[in-house]
Every structure is written in C-alpha cells, then in structure tokens.
PDB file of C-alpha atoms in Angstrom:
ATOM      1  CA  UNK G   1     -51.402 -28.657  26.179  1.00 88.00           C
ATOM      2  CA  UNK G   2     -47.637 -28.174  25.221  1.00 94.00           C
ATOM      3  CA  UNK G   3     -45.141 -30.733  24.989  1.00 97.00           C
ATOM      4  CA  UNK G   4     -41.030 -30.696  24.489  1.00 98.00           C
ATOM      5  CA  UNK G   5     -39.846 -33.152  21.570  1.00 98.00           C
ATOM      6  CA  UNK G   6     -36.319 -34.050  21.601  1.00 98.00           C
ATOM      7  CA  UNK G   7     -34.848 -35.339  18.370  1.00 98.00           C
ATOM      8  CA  UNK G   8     -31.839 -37.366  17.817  1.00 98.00           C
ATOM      9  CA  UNK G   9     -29.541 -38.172  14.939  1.00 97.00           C
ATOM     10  CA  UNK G  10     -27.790 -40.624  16.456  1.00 96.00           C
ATOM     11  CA  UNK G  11     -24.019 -41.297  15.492  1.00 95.00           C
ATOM     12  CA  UNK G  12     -20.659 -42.012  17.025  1.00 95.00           C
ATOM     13  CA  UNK G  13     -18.535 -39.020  15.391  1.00 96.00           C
ATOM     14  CA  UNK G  14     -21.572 -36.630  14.948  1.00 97.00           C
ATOM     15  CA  UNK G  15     -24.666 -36.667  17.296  1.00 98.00           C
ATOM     16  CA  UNK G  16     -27.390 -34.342  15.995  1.00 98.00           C
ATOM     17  CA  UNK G  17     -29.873 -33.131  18.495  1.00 98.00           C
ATOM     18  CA  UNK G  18     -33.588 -30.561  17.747  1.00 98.00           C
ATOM     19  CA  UNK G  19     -35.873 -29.712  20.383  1.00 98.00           C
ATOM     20  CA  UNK G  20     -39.020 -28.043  19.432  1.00 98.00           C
ATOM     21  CA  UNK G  21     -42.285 -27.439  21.549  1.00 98.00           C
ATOM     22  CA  UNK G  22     -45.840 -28.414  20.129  1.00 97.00           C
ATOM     23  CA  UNK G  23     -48.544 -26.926  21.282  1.00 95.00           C
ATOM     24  CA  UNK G  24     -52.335 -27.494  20.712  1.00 89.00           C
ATOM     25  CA  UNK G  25     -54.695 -24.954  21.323  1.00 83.00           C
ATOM     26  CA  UNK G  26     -57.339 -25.034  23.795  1.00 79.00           C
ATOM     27  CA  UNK G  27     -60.341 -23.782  21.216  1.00 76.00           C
ATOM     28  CA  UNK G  28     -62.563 -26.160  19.036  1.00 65.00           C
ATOM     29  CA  UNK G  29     -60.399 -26.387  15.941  1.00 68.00           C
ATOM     30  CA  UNK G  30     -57.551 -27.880  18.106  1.00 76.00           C
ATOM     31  CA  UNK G  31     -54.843 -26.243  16.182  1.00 87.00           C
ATOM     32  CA  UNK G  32     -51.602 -27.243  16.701  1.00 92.00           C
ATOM     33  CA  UNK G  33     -47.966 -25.011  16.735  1.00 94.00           C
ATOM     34  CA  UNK G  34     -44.599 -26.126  16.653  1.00 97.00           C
ATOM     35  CA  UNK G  35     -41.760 -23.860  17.085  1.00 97.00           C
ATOM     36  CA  UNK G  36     -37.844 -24.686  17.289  1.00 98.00           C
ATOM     37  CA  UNK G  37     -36.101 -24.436  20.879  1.00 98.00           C
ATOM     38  CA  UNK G  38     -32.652 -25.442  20.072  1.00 98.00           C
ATOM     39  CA  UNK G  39     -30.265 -27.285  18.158  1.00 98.00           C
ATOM     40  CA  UNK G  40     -26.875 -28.000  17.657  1.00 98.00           C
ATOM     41  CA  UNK G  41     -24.589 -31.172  17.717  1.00 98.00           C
ATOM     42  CA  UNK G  42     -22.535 -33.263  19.716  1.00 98.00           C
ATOM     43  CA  UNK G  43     -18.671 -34.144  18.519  1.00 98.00           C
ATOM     44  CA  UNK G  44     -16.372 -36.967  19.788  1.00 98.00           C
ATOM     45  CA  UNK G  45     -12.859 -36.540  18.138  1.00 97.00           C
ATOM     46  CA  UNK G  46     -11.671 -39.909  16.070  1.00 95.00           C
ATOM     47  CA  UNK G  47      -8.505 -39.507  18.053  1.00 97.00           C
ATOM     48  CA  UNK G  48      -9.977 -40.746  21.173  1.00 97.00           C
ATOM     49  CA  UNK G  49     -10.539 -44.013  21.917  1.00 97.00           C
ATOM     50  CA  UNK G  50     -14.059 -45.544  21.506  1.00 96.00           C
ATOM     51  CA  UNK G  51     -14.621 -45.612  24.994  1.00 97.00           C
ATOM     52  CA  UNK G  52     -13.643 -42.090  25.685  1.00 98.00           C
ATOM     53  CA  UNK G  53     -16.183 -41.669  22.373  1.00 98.00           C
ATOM     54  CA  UNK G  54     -18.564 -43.606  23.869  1.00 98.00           C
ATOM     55  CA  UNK G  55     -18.634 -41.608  27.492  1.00 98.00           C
ATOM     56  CA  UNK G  56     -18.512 -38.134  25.593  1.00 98.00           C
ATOM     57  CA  UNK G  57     -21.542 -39.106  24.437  1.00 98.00           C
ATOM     58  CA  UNK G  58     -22.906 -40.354  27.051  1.00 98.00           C
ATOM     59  CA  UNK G  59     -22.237 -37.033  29.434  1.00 98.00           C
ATOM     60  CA  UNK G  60     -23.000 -34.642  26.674  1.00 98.00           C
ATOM     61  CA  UNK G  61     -26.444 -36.061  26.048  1.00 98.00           C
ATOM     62  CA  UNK G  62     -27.208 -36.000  29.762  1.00 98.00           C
ATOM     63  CA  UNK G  63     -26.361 -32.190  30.244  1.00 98.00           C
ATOM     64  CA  UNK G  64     -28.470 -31.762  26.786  1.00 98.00           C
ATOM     65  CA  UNK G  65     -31.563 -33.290  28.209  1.00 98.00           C
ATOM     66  CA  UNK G  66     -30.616 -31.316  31.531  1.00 98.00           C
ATOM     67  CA  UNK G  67     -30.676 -28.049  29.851  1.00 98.00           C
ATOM     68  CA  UNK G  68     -33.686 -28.573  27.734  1.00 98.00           C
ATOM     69  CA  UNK G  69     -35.706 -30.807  29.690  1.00 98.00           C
ATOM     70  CA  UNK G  70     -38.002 -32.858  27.157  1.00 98.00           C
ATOM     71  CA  UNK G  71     -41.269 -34.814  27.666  1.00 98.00           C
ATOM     72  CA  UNK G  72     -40.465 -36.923  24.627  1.00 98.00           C
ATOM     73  CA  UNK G  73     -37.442 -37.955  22.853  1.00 98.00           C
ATOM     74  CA  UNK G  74     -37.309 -38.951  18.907  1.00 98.00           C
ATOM     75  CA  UNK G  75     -34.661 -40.952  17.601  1.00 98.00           C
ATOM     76  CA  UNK G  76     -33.829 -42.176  13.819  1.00 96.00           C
ATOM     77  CA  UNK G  77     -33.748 -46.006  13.717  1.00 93.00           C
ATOM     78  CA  UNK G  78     -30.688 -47.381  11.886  1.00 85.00           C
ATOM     79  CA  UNK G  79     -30.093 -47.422   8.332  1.00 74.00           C
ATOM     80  CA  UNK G  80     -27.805 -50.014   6.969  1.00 65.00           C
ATOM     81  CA  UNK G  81     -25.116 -49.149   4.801  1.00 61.00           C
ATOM     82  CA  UNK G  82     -22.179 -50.691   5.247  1.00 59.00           C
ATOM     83  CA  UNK G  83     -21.839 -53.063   8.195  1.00 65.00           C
ATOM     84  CA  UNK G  84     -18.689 -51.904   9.891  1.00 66.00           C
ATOM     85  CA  UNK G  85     -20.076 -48.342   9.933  1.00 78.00           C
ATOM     86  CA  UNK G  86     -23.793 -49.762  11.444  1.00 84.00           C
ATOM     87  CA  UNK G  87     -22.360 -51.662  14.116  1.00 86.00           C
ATOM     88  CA  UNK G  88     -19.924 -48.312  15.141  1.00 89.00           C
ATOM     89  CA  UNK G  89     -23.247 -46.153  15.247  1.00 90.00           C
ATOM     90  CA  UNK G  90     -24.912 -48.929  17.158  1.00 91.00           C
ATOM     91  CA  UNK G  91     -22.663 -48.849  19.938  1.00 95.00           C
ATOM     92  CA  UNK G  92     -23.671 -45.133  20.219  1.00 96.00           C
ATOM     93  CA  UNK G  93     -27.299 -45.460  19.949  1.00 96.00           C
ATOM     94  CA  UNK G  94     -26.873 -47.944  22.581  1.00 97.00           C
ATOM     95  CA  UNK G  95     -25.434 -45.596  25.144  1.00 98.00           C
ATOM     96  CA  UNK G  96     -27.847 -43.205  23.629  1.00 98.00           C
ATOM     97  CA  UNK G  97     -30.936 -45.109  24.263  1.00 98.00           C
ATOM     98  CA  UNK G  98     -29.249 -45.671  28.008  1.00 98.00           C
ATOM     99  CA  UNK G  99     -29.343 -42.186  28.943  1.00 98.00           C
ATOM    100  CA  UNK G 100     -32.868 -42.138  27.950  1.00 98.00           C
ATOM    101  CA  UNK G 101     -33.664 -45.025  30.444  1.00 98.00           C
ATOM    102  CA  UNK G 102     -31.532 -43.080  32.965  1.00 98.00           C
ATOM    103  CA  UNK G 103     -33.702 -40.246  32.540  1.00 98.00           C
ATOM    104  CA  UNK G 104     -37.172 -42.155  32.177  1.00 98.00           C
ATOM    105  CA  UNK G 105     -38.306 -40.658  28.988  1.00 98.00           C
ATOM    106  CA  UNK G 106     -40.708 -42.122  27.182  1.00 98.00           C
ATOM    107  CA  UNK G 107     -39.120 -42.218  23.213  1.00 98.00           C
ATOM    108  CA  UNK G 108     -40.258 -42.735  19.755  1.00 98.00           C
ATOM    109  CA  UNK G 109     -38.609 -43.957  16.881  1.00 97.00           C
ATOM    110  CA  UNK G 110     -38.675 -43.624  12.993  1.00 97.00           C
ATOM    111  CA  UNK G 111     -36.584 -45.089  10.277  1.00 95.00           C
ATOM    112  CA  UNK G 112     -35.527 -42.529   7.513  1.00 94.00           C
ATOM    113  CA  UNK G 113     -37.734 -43.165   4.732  1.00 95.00           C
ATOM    114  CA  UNK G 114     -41.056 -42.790   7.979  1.00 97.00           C
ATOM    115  CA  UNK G 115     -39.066 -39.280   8.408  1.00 97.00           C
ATOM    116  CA  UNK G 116     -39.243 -38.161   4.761  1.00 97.00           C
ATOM    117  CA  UNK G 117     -42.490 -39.147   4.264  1.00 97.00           C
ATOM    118  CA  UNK G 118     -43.685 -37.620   7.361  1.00 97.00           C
ATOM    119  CA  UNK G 119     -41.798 -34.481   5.930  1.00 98.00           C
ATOM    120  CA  UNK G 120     -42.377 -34.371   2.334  1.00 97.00           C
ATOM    121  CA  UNK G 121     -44.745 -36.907   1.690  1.00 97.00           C
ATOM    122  CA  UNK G 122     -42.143 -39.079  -0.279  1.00 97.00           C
ATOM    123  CA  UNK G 123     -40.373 -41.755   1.531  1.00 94.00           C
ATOM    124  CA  UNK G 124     -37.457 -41.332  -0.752  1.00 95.00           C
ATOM    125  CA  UNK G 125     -36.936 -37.785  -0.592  1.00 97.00           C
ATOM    126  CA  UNK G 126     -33.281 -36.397  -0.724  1.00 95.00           C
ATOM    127  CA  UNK G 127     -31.819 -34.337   2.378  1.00 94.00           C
ATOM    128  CA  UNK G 128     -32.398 -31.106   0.956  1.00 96.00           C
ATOM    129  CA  UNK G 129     -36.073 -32.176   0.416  1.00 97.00           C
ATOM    130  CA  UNK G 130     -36.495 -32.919   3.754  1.00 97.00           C
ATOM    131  CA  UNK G 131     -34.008 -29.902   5.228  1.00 97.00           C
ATOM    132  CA  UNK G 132     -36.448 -27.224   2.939  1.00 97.00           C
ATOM    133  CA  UNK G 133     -39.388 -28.926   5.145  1.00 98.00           C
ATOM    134  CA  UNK G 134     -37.801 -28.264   8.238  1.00 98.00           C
ATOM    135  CA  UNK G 135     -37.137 -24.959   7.305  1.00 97.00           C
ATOM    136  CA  UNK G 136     -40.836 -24.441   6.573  1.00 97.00           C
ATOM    137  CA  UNK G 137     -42.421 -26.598   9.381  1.00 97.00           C
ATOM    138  CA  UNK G 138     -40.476 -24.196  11.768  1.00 98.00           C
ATOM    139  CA  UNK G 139     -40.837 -20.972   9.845  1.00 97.00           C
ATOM    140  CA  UNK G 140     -36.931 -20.323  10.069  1.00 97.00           C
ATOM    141  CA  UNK G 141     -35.131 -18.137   7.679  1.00 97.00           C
ATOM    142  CA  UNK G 142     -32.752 -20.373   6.812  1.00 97.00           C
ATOM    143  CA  UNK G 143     -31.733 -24.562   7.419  1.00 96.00           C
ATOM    144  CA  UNK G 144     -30.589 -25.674  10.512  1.00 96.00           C
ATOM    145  CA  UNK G 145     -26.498 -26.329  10.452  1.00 96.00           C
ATOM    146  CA  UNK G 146     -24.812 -28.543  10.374  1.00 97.00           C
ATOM    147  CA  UNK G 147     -27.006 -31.504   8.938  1.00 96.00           C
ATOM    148  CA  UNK G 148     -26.950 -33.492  11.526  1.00 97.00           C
ATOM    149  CA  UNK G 149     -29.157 -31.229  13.682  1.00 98.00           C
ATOM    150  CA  UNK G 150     -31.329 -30.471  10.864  1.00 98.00           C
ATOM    151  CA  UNK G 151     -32.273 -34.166  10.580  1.00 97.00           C
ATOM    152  CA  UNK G 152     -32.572 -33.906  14.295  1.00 98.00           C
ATOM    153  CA  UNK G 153     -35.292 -31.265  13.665  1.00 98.00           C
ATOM    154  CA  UNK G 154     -36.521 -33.583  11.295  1.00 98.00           C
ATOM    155  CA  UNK G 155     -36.958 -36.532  14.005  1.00 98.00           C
ATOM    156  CA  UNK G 156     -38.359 -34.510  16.335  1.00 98.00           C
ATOM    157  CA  UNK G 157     -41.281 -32.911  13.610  1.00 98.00           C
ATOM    158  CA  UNK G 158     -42.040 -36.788  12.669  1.00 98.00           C
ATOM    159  CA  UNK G 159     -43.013 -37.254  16.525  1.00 98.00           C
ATOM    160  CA  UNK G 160     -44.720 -34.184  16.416  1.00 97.00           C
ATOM    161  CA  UNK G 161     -47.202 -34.812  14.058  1.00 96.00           C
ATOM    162  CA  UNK G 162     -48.274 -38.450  14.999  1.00 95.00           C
ATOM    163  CA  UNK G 163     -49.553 -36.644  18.794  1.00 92.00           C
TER     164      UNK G 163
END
C-alpha cells in the first residue's frame, strides 16, 4: 500500500509545503519506506494587499495539490506568539484549510511540540533538531531549504508515522 502525505507550514508571508510517499511492504514484517517527492514554498509579497495575499495563497496551493496529487494532507496547528501575528496566520490557514475542503482531502493536524517529539523524541527540540531528523528520516544529503519547507517535511513525517 502507498500513500502521498502532503505537509503544510502554514503562514501568510511564507507557506511551506513537503510531500513524501510512504509505503508499506506487502511481506510479514510490514516494513514501511518513506521517501521525499517535493518541496518548496509559497511567497505572497507584503506589498500586496491581504486579500491579494490571501488569493495567492489560495491559487498557489490549489495548483500544488494539482501537481502532486496527495491522499493526505498534514498541517501544523497554531502556535501562539504574539496575537497580532496569530490572528494574520489564521486568516491563511483558514483559506488553507478551504482549499482542502475544495479538494476533499482528508487532513491531519499536529501542534509543534507533537512534531518534535514525533521527530526527535523531545517535544522541545530546537529547529535544527528537528531539520537533522528530516534529513535522516528521508536519507537526503543535505536539509531541505528554506525552513519553511523543511518543517513542511517535518508535518508530513509526523502523519507518516501515526499510519
């Protein structure tokens, strides 16, 4: 059985998007692969207006899930910081979370310290802790750039290992 995990970063300047595939063997030991499809980001200028933001996001996510056509989409829950900045990235993980309904895929989602400890086994890991893991998880030669999609990676793995 294979399956294609999409993982987001959500954000309203930065989007960070991972796809991987996981794949479980057919034998008795059930052994499981995961290798990395893609990655990359998606950018909305701080020039624009939030609206224009808001429906670069919303296009850009829709030809992403287009082109790499997942069975399952992970997303980070929010983290609160500040409260100015949540609300901003909540308006994008709103239009986010619409394009999933558009499409019908069934999602998953994880807080950050569920991510790290998924990842490192320490819910309080630092981002290079849990960009090393990727890197490892996914046998890759070097972390995913920029950030963004290696936390999207990172998403994605968490999902991966709870099927």
């Amino acid at each position: 059985m294979e399956k294609r995990i999409l993982g987001i970063d959500p954000g309203l300047a930065t989007v960070g998007f991972g796809a991987i595939t996981w794949q479980q063997s057919e034998t008795k030991g059930q052994e499981t692969t995961v290798q990395m499809v893609d990655f990359g980001v998606i950018r909305t200028n701080a020039d624009m207006e939030m609206s224009q933001r808001l429906c670069t996001l919303f296009d850009d996510l829709h030809t992403v899930i287009e082109e790499l056509q997942p069975d399952l989409v992970a997303i980070e829950k929010l983290f609160f910081y500040r409260m100015a900045n949540t609300i901003i990235v909540a308006q994008a993980r709103g239009v986010l979370m619409l394009v999933l309904g558009q499409h019908k895929l069934p999602y998953v989602e994880f807080a950050p310290p569920q991510i790290k400890q998924a990842l490192t086994n320490y819910g309080k890991a630092d981002k290079a802790e849990v960009q090393e893991a990727v890197m490892r998880e996914l046998d890759l030669d070097e972390i995913p750039r920029p950030d963004d999609a290696a936390d999207a990676l990172a998403v994605a793995l968490t999902a991966s290992f709870q099927l």
